[in-house]
PDB file of C-alpha atoms in Angstrom:
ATOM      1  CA  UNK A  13     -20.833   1.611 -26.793  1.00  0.00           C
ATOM      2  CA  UNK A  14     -19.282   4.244 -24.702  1.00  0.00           C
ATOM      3  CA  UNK A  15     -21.607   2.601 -21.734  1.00  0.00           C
ATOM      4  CA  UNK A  16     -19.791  -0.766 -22.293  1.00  0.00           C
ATOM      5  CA  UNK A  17     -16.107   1.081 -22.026  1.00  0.00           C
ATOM      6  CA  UNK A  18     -16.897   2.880 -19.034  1.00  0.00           C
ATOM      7  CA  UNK A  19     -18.249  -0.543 -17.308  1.00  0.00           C
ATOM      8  CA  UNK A  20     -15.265  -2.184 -18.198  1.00  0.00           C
ATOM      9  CA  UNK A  21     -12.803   1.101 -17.082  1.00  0.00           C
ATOM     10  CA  UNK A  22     -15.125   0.410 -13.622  1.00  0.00           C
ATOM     11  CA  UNK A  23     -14.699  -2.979 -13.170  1.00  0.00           C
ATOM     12  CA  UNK A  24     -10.705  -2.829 -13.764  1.00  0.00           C
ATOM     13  CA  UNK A  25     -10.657   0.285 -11.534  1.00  0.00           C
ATOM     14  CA  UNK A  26     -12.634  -1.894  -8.719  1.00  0.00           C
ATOM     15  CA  UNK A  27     -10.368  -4.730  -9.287  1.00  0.00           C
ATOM     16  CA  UNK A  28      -6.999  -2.979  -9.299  1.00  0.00           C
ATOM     17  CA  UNK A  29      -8.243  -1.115  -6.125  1.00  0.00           C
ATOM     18  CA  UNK A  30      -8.973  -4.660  -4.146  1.00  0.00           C
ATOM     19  CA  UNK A  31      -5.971  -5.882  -4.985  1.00  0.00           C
ATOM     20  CA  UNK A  32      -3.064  -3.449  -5.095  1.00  0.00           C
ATOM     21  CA  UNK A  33      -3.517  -4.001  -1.449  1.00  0.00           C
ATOM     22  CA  UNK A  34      -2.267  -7.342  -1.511  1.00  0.00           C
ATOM     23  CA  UNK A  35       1.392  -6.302  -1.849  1.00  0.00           C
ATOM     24  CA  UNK A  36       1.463  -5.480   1.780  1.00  0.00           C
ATOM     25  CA  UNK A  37       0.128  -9.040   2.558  1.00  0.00           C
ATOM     26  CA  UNK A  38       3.139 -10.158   0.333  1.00  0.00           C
ATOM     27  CA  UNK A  39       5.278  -7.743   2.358  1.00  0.00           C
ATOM     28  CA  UNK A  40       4.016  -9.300   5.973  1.00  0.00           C
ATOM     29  CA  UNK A  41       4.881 -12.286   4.570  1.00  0.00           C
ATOM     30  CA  UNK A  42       8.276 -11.974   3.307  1.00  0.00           C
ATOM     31  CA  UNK A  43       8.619  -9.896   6.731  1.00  0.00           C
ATOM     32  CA  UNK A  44       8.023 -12.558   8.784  1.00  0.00           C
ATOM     33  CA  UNK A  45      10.149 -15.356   7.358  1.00  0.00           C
ATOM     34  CA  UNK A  46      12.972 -12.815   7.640  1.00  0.00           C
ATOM     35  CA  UNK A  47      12.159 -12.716  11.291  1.00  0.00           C
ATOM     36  CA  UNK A  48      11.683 -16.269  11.697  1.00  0.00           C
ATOM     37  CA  UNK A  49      15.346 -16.865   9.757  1.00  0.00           C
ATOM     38  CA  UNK A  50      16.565 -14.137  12.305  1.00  0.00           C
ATOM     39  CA  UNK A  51      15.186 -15.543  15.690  1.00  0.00           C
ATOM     40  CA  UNK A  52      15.059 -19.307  15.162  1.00  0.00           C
ATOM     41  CA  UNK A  53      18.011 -20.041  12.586  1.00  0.00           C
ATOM     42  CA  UNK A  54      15.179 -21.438  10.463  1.00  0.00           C
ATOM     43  CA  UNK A  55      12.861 -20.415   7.426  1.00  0.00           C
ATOM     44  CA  UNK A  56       9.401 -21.454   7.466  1.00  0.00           C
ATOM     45  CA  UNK A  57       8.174 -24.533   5.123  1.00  0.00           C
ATOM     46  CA  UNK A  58       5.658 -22.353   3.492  1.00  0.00           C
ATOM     47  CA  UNK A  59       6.283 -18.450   3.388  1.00  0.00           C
ATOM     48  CA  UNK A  60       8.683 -18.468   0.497  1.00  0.00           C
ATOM     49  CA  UNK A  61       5.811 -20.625  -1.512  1.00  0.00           C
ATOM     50  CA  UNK A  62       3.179 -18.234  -0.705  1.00  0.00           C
ATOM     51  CA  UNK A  63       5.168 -14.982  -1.470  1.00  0.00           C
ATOM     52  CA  UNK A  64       6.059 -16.477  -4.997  1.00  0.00           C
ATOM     53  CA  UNK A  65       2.253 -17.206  -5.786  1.00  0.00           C
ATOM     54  CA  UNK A  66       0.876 -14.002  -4.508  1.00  0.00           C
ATOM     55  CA  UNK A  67       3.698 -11.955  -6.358  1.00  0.00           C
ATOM     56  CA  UNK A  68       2.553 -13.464  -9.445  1.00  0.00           C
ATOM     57  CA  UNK A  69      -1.367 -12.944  -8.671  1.00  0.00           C
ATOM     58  CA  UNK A  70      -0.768  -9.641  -7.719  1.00  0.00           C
ATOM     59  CA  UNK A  71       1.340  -8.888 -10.765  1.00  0.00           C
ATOM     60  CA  UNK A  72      -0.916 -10.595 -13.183  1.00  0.00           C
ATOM     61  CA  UNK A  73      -4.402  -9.121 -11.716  1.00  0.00           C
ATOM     62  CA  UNK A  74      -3.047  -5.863 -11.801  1.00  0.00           C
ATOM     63  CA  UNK A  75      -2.138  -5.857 -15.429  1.00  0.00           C
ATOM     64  CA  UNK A  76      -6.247  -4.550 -16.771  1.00  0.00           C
ATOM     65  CA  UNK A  77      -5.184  -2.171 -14.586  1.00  0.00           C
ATOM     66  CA  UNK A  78      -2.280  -0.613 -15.219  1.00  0.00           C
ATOM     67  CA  UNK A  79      -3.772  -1.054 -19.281  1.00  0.00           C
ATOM     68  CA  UNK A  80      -6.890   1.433 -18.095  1.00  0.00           C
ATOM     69  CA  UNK A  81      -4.114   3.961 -16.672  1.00  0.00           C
ATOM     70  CA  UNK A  82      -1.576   3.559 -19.596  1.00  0.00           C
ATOM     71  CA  UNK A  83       1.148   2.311 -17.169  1.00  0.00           C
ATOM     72  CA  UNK A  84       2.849   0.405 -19.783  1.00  0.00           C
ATOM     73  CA  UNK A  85       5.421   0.852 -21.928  1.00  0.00           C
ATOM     74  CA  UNK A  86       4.755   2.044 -25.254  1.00  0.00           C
ATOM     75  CA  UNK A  87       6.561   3.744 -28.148  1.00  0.00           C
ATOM     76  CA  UNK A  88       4.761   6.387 -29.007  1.00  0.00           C
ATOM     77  CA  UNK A  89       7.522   8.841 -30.835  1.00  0.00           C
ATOM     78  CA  UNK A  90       5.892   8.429 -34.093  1.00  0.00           C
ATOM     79  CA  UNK A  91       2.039   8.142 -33.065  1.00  0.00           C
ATOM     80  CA  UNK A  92       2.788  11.802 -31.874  1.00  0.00           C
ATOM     81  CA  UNK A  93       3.259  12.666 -34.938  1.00  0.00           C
ATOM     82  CA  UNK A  94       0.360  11.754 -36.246  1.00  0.00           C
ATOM     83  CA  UNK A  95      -3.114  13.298 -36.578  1.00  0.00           C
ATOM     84  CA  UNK A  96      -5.633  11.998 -33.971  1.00  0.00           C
ATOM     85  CA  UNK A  97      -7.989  10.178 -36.859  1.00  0.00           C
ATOM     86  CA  UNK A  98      -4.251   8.585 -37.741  1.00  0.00           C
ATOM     87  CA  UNK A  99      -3.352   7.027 -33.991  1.00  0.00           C
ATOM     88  CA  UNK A 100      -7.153   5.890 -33.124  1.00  0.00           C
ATOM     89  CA  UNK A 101      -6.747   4.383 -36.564  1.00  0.00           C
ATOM     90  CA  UNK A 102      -3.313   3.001 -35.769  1.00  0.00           C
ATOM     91  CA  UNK A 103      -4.533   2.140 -31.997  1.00  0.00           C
ATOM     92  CA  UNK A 104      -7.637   0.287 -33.474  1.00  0.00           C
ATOM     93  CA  UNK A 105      -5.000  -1.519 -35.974  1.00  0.00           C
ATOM     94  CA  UNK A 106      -2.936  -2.430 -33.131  1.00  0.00           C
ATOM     95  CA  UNK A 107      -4.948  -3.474 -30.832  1.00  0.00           C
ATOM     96  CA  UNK A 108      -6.686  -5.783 -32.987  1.00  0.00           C
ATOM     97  CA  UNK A 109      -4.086  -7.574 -35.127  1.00  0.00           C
ATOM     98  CA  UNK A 110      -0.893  -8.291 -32.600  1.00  0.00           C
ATOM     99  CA  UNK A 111      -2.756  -7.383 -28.959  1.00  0.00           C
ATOM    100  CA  UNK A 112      -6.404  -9.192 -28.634  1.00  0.00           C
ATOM    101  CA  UNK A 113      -4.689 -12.354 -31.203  1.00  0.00           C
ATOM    102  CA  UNK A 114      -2.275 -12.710 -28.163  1.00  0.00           C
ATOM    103  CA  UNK A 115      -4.506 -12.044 -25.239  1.00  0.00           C
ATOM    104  CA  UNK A 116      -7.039 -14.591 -26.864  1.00  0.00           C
ATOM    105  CA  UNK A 117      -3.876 -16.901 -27.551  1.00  0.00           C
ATOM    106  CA  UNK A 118      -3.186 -16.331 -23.224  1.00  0.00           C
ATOM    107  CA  UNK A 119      -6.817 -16.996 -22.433  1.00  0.00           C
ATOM    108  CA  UNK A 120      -7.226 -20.289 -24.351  1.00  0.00           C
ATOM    109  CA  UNK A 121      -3.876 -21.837 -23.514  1.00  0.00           C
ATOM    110  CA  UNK A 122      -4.196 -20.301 -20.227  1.00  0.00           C
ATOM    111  CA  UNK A 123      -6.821 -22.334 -19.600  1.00  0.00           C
ATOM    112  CA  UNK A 124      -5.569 -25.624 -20.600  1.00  0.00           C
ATOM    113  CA  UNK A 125      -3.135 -24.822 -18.269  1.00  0.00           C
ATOM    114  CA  UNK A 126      -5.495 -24.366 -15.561  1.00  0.00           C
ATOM    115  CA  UNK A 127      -7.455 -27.259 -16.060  1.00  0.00           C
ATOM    116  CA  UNK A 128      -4.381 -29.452 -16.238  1.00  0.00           C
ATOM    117  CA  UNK A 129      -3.143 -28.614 -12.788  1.00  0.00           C
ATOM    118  CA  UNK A 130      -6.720 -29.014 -10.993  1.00  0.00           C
ATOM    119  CA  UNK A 131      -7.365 -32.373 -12.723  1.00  0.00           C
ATOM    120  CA  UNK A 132      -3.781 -33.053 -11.401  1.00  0.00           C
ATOM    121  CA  UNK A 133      -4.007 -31.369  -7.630  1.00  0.00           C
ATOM    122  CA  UNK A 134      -0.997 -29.586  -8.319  1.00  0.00           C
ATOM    123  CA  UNK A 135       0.818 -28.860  -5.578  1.00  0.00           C
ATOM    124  CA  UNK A 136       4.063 -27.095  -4.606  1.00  0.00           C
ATOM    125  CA  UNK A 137       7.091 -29.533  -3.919  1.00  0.00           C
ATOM    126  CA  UNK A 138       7.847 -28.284  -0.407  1.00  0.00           C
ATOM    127  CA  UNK A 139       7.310 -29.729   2.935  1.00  0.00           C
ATOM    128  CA  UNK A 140       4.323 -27.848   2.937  1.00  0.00           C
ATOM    129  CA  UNK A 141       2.013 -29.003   0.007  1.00  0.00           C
ATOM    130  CA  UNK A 142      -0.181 -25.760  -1.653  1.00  0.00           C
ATOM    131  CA  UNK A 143      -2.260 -26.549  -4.473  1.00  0.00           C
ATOM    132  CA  UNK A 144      -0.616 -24.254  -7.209  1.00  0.00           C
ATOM    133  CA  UNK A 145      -4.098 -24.762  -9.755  1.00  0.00           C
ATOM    134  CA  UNK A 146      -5.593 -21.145  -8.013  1.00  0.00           C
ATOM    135  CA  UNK A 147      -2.402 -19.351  -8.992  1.00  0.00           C
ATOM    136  CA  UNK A 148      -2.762 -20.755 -12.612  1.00  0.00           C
ATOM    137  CA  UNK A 149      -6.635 -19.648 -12.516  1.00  0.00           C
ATOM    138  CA  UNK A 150      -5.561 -16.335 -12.578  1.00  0.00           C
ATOM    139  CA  UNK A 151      -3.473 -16.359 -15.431  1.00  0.00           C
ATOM    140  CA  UNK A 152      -7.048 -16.805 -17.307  1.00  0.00           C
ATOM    141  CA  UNK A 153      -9.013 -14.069 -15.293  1.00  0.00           C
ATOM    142  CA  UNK A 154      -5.904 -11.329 -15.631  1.00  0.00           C
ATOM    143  CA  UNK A 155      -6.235 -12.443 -19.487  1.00  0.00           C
ATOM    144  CA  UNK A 156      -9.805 -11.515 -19.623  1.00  0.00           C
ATOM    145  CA  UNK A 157      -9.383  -8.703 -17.369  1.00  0.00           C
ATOM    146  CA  UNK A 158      -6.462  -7.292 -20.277  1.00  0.00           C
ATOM    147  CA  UNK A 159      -8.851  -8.263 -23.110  1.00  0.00           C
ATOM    148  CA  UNK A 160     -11.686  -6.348 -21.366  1.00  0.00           C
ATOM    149  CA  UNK A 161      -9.745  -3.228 -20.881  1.00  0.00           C
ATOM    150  CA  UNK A 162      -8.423  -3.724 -24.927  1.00  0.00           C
ATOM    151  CA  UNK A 163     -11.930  -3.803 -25.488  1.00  0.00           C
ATOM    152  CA  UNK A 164     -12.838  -0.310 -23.868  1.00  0.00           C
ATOM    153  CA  UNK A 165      -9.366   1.416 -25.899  1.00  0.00           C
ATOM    154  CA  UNK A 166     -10.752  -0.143 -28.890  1.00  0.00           C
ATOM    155  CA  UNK A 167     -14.550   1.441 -28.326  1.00  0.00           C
ATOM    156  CA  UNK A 168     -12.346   4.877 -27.700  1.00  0.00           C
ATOM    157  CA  UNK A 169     -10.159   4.832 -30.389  1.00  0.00           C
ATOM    158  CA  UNK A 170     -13.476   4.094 -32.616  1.00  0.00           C
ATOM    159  CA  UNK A 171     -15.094   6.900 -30.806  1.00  0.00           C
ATOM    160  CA  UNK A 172     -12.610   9.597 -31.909  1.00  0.00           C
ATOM    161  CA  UNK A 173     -12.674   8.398 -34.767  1.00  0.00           C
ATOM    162  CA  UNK A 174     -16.278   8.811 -35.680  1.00  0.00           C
ATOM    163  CA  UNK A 175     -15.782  12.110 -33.890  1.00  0.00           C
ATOM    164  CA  UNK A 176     -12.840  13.719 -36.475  1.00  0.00           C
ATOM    165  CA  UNK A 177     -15.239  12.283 -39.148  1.00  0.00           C
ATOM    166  CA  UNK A 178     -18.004  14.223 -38.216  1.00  0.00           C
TER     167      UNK A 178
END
């Protein structure tokens, strides 16, 4: 089992490496229409589009990520408090009634979402017509990513347990 967290831990690592990059790109881009508003009097038709969809891909994809390094918010002033057979108990709890429900919940409807835009060809309203289906892909893989990494803190939080057991 503890093979199974760390491949997961890997994969979200690999991931979140790839694409924290892509915040630059974002950054070029919003860069740029500033430049063209600046120089020609005029926005493009596209760049505002574009930074909107890759904000939300990069803030989605990231999420497994952030999960793996405990980046999120949680309240944690009573867990403290407990012993450490208590909190992987109370972690496993969590995790397993309101967190993988929801990111199960994300993944399903996710889809449906998904595969209502490509039958579609969803595209942006702008002068510039993007297909927006891609952007609602991800929602899906980020969910997977996040149930993944749940996954890997639940084969943990089992782990310590069996260890304060023993």
């Amino acid at each position: 089992m503890n093979a199974i967290a760390k491949a997961i831990d890997t994969l979200n690592e690999l991931l979140g490496r790839i694409i924290a990059p892509l915040i630059a790109v974002i950054t070029l881009v919003v860069l740029y229409d500033i430049a063209l508003r600046l120089f020609t009097g005029r926005p493009s038709d596209w760049a505002f589009d574009i930074t909107k969809m890759l904000f939300g891909a990069h803030f989605m994809l990231m999420a497994a990520y952030g999960l793996r390094h405990h980046a999120h918010v949680e309240v944690d002033v009573l867990k403290r408090l407990l012993s450490r057979k208590k909190q992987a108990a109370l972690e496993i709890l969590g995790y397993l009634i309101f967190f993988v429900p929801f990111i199960w919940m994300l993944v399903t409807l996710g889809w449906s979402f998904f595969m209502r835009s490509y039958s579609r060809g969803e595209t942006t309203y702008g002068v510039v017509s993007i297909p927006i289906y891609p952007v609602k892909g991800v929602i899906v893989v980020a969910a997977v990513l996040i149930l993944l990494q749940a996954i890997a803190i639940v084969i943990r939080a089992i782990q310590q347990l069996r260890e304060e057991t023993a």
